Each structure stands twice: as structure tokens, then as C-alpha cells.
Coordinates of C-alpha atoms and ligand atoms in Angstrom, one line a residue:
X16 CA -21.8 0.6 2.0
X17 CA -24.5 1.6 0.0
X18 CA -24.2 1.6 -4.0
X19 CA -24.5 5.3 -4.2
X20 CA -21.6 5.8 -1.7
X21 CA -19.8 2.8 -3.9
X22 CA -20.5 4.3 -7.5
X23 CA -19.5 8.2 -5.8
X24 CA -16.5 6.7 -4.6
X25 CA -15.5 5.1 -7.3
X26 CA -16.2 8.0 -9.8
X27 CA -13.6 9.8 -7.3
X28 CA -11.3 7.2 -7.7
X29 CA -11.2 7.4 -11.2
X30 CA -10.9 11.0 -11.8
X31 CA -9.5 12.4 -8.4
X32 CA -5.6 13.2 -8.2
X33 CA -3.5 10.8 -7.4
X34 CA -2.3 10.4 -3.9
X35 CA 1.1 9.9 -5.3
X36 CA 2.2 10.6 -8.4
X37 CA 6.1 10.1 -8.7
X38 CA 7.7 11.9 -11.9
X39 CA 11.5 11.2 -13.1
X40 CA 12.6 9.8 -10.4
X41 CA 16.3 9.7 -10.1
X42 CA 18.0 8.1 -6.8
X43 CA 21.5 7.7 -7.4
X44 CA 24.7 6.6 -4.9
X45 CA 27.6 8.4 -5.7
X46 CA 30.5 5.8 -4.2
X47 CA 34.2 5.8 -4.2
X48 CA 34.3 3.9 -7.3
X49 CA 30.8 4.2 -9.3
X50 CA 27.6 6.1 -9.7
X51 CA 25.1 3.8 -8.8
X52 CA 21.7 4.9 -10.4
X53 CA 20.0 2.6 -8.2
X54 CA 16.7 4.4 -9.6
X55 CA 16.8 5.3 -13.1
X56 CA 13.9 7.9 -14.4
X57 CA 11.0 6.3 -13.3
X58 CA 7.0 7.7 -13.5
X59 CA 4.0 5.8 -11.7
X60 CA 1.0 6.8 -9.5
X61 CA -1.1 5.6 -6.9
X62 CA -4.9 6.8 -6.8
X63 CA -7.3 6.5 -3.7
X64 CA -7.8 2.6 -2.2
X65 CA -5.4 1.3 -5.3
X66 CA -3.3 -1.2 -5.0
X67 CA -0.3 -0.3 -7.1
X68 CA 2.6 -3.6 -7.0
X69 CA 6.1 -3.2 -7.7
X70 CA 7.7 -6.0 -8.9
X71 CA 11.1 -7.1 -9.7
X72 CA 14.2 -8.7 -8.7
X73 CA 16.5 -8.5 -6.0
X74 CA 18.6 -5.3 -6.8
X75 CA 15.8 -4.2 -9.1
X76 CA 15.8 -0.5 -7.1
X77 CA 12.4 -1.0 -5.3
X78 CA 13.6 -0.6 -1.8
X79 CA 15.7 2.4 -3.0
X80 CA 12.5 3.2 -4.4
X81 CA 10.3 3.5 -1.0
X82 CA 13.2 4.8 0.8
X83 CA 13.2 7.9 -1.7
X84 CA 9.5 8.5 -1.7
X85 CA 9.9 8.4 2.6
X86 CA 13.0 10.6 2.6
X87 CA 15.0 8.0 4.0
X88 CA 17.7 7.8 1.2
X89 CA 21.1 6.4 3.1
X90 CA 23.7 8.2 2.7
X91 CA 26.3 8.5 0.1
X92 CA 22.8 8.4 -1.8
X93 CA 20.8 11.2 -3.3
X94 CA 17.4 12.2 -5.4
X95 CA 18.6 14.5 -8.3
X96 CA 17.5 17.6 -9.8
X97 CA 14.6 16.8 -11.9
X98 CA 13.0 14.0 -10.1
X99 CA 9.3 14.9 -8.6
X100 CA 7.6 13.1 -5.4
X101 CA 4.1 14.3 -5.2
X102 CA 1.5 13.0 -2.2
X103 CA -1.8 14.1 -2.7
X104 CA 0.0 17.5 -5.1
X105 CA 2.6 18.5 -2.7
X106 CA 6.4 18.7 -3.7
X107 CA 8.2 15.9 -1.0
X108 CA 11.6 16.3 -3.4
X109 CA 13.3 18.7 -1.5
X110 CA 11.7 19.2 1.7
X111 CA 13.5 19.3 4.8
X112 CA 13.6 16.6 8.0
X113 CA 11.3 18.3 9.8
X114 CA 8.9 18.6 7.4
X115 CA 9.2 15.3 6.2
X116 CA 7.9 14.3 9.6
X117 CA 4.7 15.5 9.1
X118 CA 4.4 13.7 6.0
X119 CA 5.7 10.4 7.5
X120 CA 2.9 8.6 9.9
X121 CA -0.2 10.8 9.1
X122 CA 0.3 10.7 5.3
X123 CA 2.3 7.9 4.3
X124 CA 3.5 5.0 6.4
X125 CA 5.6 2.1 5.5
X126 CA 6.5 -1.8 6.5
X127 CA 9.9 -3.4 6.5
X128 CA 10.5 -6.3 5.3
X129 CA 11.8 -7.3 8.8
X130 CA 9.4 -6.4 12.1
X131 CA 12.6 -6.1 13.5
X132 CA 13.7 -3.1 11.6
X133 CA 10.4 -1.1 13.3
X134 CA 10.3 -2.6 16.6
X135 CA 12.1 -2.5 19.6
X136 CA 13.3 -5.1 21.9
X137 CA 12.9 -3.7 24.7
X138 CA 9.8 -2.3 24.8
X139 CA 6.2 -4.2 24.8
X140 CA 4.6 -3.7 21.7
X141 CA 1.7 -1.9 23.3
X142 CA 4.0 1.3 24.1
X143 CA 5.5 1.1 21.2
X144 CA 1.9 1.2 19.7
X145 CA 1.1 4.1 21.8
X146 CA 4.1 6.6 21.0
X147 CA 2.9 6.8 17.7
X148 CA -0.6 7.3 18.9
X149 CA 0.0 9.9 21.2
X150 CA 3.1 11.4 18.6
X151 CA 0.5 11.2 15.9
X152 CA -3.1 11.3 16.7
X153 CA -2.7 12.7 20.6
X154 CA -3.7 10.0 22.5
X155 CA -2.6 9.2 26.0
X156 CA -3.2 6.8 28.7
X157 CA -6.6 4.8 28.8
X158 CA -7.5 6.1 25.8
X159 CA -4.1 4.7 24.1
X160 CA -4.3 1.2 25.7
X161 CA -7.7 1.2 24.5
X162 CA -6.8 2.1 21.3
X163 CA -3.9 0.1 20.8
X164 CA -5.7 -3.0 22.2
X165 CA -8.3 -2.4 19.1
X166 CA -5.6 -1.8 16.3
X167 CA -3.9 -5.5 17.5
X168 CA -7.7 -6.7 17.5
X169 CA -7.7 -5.2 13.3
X170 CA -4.8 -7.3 12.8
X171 CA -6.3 -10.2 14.0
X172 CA -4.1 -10.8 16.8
X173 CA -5.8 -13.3 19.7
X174 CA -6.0 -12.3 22.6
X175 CA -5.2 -8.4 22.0
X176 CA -5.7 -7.4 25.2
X177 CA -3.4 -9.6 27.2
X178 CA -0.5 -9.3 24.3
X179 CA -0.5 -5.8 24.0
X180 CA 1.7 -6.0 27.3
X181 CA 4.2 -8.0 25.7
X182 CA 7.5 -7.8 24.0
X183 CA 8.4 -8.0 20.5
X184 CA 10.3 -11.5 21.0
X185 CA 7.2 -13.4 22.6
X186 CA 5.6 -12.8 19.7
X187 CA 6.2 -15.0 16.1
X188 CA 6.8 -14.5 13.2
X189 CA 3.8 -13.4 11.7
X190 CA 2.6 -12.2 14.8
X191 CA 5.4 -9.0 14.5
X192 CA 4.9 -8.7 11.0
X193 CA 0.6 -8.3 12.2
X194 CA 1.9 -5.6 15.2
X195 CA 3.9 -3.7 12.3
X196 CA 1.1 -3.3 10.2
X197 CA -1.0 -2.2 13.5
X198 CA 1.7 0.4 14.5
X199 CA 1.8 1.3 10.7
X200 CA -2.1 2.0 10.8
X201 CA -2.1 3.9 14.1
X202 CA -1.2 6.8 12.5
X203 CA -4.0 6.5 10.2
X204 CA -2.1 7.1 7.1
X205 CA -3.0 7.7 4.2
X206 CA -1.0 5.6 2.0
X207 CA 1.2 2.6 3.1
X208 CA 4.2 1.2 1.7
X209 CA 5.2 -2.1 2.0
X210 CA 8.3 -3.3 1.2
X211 CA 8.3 -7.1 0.7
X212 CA 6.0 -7.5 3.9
X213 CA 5.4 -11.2 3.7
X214 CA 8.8 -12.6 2.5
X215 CA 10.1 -13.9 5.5
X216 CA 7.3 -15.7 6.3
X217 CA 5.9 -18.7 5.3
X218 CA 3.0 -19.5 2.4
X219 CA 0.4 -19.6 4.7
X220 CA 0.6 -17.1 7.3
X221 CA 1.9 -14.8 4.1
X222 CA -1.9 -15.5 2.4
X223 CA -3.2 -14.1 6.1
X224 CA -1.5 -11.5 5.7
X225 CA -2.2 -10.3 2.1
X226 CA -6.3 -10.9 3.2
X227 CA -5.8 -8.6 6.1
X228 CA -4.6 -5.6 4.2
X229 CA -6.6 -6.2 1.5
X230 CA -9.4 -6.2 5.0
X231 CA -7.8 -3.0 6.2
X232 CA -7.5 -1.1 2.9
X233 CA -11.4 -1.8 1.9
X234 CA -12.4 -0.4 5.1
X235 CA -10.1 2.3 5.4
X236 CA -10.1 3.5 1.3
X237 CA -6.4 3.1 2.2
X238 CA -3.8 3.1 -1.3
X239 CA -1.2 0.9 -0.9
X240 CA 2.5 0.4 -2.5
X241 CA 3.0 -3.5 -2.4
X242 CA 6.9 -4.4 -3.4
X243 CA 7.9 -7.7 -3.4
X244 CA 10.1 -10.2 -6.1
X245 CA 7.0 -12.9 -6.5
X246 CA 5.0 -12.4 -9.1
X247 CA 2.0 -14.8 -7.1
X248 CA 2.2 -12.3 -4.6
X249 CA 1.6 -9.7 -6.9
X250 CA -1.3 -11.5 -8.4
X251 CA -2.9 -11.9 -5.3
X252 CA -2.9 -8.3 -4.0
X253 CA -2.1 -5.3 -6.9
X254 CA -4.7 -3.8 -9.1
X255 CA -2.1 -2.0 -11.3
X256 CA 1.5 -3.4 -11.5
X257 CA 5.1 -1.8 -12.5
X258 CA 7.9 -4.1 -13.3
X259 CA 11.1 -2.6 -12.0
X260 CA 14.4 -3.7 -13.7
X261 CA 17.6 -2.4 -12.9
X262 CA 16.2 1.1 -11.8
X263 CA 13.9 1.3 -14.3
X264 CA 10.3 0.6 -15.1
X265 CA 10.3 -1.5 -18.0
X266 CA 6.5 -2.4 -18.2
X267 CA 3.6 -1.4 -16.1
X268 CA -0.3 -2.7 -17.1
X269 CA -3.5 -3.4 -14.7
X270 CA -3.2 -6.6 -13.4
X271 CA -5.2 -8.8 -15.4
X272 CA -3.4 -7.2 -18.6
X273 CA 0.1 -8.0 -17.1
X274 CA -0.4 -11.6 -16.8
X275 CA -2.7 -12.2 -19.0
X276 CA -0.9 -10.4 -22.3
X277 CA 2.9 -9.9 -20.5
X278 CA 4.4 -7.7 -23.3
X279 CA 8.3 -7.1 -22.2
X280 CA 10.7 -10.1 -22.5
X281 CA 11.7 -9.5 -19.0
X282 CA 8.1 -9.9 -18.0
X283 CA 7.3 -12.9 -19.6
X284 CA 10.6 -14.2 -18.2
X285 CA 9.4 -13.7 -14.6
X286 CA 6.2 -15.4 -15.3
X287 CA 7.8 -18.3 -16.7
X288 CA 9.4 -18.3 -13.6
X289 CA 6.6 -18.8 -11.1
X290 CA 6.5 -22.4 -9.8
X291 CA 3.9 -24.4 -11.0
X292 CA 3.4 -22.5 -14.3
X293 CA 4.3 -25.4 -15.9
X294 CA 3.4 -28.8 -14.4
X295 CA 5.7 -31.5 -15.1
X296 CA 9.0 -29.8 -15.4
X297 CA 11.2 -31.2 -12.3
X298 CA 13.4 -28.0 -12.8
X299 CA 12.2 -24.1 -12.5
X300 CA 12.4 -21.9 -15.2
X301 CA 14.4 -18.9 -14.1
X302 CA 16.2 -15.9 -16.3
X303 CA 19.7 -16.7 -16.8
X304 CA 22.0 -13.7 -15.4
X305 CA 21.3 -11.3 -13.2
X306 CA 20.4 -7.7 -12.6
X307 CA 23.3 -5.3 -13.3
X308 CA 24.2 -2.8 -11.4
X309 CA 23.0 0.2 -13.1
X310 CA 26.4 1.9 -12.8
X311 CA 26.4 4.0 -16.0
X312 CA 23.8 6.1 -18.1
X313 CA 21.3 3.9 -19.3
X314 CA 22.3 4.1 -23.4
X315 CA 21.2 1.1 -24.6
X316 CA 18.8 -1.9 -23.1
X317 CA 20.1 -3.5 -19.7
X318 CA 18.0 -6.0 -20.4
X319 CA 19.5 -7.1 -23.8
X320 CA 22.6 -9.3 -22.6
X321 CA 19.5 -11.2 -20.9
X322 CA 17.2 -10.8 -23.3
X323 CA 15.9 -13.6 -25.9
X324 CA 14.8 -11.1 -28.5
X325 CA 17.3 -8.8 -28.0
X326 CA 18.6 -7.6 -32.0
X327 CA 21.6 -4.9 -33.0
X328 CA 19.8 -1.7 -31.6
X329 CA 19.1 -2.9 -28.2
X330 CA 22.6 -2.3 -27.6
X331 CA 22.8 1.4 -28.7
X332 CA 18.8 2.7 -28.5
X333 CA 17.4 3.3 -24.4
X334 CA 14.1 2.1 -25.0
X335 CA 11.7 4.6 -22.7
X336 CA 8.1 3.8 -21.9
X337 CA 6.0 4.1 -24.7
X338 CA 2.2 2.3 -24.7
X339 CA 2.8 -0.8 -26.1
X340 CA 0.3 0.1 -29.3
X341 CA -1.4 3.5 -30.3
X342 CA -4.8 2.8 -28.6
X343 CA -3.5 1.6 -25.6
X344 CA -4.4 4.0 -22.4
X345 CA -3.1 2.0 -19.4
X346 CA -0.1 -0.3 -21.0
X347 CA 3.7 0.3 -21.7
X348 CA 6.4 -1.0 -22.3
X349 CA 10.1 0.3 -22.3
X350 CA 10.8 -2.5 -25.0
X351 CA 11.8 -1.0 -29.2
X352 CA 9.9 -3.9 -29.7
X353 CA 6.7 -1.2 -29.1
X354 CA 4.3 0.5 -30.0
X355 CA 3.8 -2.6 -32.5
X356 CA 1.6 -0.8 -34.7
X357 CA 4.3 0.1 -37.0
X358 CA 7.3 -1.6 -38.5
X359 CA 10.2 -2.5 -36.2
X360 CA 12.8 0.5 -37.6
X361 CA 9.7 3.1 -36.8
X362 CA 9.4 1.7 -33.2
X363 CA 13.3 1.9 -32.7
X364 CA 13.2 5.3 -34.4
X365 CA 10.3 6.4 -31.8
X366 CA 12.3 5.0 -28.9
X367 CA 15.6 6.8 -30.3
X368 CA 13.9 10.4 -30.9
X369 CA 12.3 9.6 -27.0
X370 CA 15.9 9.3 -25.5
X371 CA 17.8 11.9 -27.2
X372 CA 15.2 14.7 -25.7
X373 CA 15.9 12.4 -22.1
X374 CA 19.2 13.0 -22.3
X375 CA 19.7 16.3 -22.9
Ligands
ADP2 P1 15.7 -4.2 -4.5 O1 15.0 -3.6 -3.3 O2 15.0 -4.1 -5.8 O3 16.3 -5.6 -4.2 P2 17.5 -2.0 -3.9 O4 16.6 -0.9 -4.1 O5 17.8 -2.4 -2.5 O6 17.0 -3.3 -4.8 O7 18.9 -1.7 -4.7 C1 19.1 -1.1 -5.9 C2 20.5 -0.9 -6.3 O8 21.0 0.2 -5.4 C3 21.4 -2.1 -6.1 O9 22.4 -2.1 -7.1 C4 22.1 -1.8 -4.8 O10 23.4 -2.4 -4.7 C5 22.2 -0.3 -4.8 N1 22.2 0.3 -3.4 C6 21.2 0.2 -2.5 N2 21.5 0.8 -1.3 C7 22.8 1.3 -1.5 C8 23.7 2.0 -0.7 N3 23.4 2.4 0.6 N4 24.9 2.3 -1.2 C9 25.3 1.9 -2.4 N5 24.4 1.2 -3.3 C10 23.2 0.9 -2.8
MG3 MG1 14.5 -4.5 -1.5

């Protein structure tokens, strides 16, 4: 690429809409027993060729996350009034299955966590390769072999050509998880999700992996969602990073800013955590507790029975995202510890006029 094609794309990058720009989003299971608010009010967006991570525990709300954004919420779950899904300016909140499907593939296409949650058994992976080529892109026959043979050769699978004839279980591990990723680009989608793509496999097929979309996505200006609960994966692949906790986003910073000046408790916490942070412990650091299930209106901090600086208010104030100081553009924090500009009672009194409006 030449540097004038590189500087004009990057201008675009930087003031072009976003591809996705999700708003309030509210995802909510409404069981027997409980509201689940699985996703909790959150806001992000994803620009051209950005990497955007979402990180957080297991039971964080992330998968509930991408489901919502693919209109694949399970059932006795819903998106409610208020929350807005936007891909590239248009409304997905609200728009019906067949419409959806137009979105799904050509627009935005995601990967499981498990290759076998997108392929099937008993077909090779070749076919399966082709039905979305010929669903998607109309391409039949030669053409599709051809076609599909290439997109296994982009995922650097060997001998593309002979495999593309066979079946999902003569393939390993990382091998499905490569074939997923072809069949996710074969519809030439605009914007992937992937939802924990590289945790069942192991550390070094898992760094492949990560170098091959971050290949894919150079040469194909592609944005991606990354989800996953490792912070070193994270590190390795996001430019911009939201910290998911209990349905909510309770800090979100570019990369470098994240772990280099982590600013919510929570945050630090799962830095701590990472193994090798700090040579010559035998044991891991890890946050004691665990996520609660977010089964009532967020009122107070559902961080704070967890939390290490947790203080009287945490328990009655819902801290909302607010930048974590006035002149901060691209950092918040949903902490009354912020903005830190001021004293502590006019941070907690920002957070406390914030919710009130929220609530109503
Ligand atoms: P993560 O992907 O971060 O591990 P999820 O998005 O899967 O977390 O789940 C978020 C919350 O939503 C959890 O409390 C989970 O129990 C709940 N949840 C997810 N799917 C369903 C469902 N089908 N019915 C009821 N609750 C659900
Ligand atoms: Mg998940």
C-alpha cells in the first residue's frame, strides 16, 4: 500500500462513522424466578479495520452481548425499548428475521467459541464452505471449489486443496477453528465477531490464530469484535478495549492506556491476575468472589462486595461511565472514584445526578 492510500485511509478511519455503534443496550432474560439483565446499558463502537476487545469474566454478559448485536438472543431473552444496534447507521434493534439475514454473512459475521457450534458433521468442510458462497456471494460449482480451496489457503491450512474434501472431524483442533474463520470470511463481511475464538485451544496454535486475523483484517480493512476472559489475549490483538462486568461496561481505554494506567479496581484486579505478572509468587493472584448475576436494577456498584476500595456510597450510588478526568477524550470509567479532578463527594455527586436521569 502506498502512504497516500495509508494516510487517506486512516483519516477515514478516524473521522468516518462507526461500523457499529451500539447505544444502551439492554438484553434482559425474563425467567420463572428473576430478571436477568444479562446486558445492563452498555455504549461502545467499532470504526473501520479496529480492533475493539471485550473483556471480562465468565458470566460478564459478552456472549449475550454478540448474540444481541446478531439477533440471535435465546429465548426467554429479549433487547428492550431503548437499546440501539447500529451497523454502518442502520437500526438492527427491531428488525425482523428476514431482514436480519441480510445483515448476517455480508455485513457482520461471527465465530463460536466451539467450531463445532458452526460446522456440520456430516458434511466436508468444502460444501459447507460453498453454501455460504453461493447463499452469499452467488458462486457455484468450479468457481466455488476454487474459491473455497483459496479461503482454506488464507487460513493457512496445508494442503487446501486435498482438505477441502474432508469432514469436520479429520480435521484438529485448530484446524476447525482456521475452517470457521474461512467460512466466516466467505461471505466477505464486513465486521466479524468473535466470541472467545482461541480458548479451547492451546497457547501456541491460539498465537497462530491471533496472527492470522490480525493477517486477514490488515488485508481486508476488516473491524473486528474480539471477546475473550484473558487479558494476554487482549493485549495481543485489540486496539481499543471495554471491560465488561456483570452486564455492564465498567472501563473502556485504547489499549496501551488500559494496561498501562488500569483505572477501575476491577481492572487492575484482572491484571493482577495474568500469570507471570509477578515472578516469584508460586500462587496466582485472582479476585476473590465472583460475578453476580445481575438479577435486579443496577442501584449501587456490583463490584463493591468485591471491591478493595469500595466506601459507604458504592452501595447506594450506580456509578455510570464518566471519563476518568475532565480532559480525557478516550477513557472511562464507571468507578465514583472518577472524574478525579475534583473531590471524592463531587465525583459521587456527578455519578448520582448521572443515574437518577438513567433511571427515570
Ligand atoms: P459471558 O459470555 O461473559 O461468560 P454470558 O453473556 O453468557 O456471559 O451471560 C451473562 C448472563 O446472562 C449470565 O448471568 C447468564 O447466566 C445469563 N444468561 C445467558 N444466557 C441465558 C439464558 N438463555 N437464559 C437465562 N440466563 C442467561
Ligand atoms: Mg461467553
Amino acid at each position: 500500500m502506498s502512504s497516500m492510500d495509508e494516510l487517506e485511509q486512516s483519516t477515514q478511519r478516524e473521522t468516518g462513522e462507526p461500523v457499529l455503534d451500539v447505544s444502551n443496550l439492554r438484553t434482559a432474560f425474563f425467567t420463572d424466578k428473576e430478571v436477568i439483565r444479562a446486558v445492563d446499558g452498555i455504549s461502545f463502537d467499532i470504526r473501520e479495520g479496529e480492533t475493539v476487545g471485550i473483556v471480562g469474566e465468565s458470566g460478564s454478559g459478552k456472549s449475550v452481548t454478540a448474540r444481541s448485536i446478531m439477533g440471535i438472543v435465546d429465548s426467554p431473552g429479549r433487547i428492550l425499548d431503548g437499546s440501539s444496534i447500529r451497523f454502518k447507521g442502520e437500526e438492527l434493534v427491531g428488525k425482523t428475521e428476514a431482514e436480519y439475514r441480510k445483515i448476517r454473512g455480508p455485513g457482520i459475521s461471527m465465530i463460536f467459541q466451539d467450531p463445532l457450534t458452526s460446522l456440520n458433521p456430516v458434511y466436508t468442510v468444502g460444501n459447507q464452505i460453498k453454501e455460504v458462497l453461493r447463499l452469499h456471494r452467488g458462486l457455484r460449482g468450479h468457481e466455488a471449489t476454487e474459491e473455497a480451496v483459496r479461503l482454506l489457503e488464507a487460513v493457512s491450512i496445508p494442503d487446501a486443496r486435498r482438505r477441502v474434501d474432508e469432514y469436520p472431524h479429520q480435521f484438529s483442533g485448530g484446524m476447525r477453528q482456521r475452517a470457521v474463520i474461512a467460512m466466516a470470511l466467505a461471505s466477505k463481511p464486513e465486521l466479524i465477531i468473535a466470541d472467545e475464538p482461541t480458548t479451547a485451544l492451546d497457547v501456541t496454535i491460539q498465537a497462530q490464530i491471533l496472527e492470522l486475523l490480525e493477517e486477514i483484517q490488515e488485508e481486508r480493512g476488516l473491524s473486528i469484535m474480539f471477546i475473550t476472559h484473558d487479558m494476554g489475549v487482549i493485549a495481543e490483538i485489540a486496539d481499543r478495549v471495554n471491560v465488561m462486568y456483570a452486564g455492564e461496561i465498567i472501563e473502556s481505554a485504547p489499549v496501551e492506556e488500559l494496561f498501562g494506567d488500569p483505572k477501575h479496581p476491577y481492572t487492575e484486579g484482572l491484571l493482577e491476575s495474568i500469570p507471570g505478572r509477578h515472578p516469584g509468587e508460586d500462587r496466582l493472584r485472582t479476585i476473590k468472589g465472583e460475578v453476580p448475576t445481575p438479577n435486579e436494577p443496577a442501584t449501587y456498584c456490583r463490584f463493591a462486595p468485591r471491591c478493595p476500595k469500595a466506601f459507604d456510597e458504592c452501595n447506594s450510588v450506580h456509578p455510570v461511565s464518566v471519563p476518568i478526568h475532565e480532559s480525557a477524550d478516550n477513557h472511562t470509567a464507571a468507578c465514583l472514584l472518577y472524574p478525579e479532578d475534583g473531590t471524592r463527594e463531587d465525583a459521587v455527586e456527578t455519578h448520582r445526578a448521572r443515574s437518577e436521569v438513567y433511571e427515570q
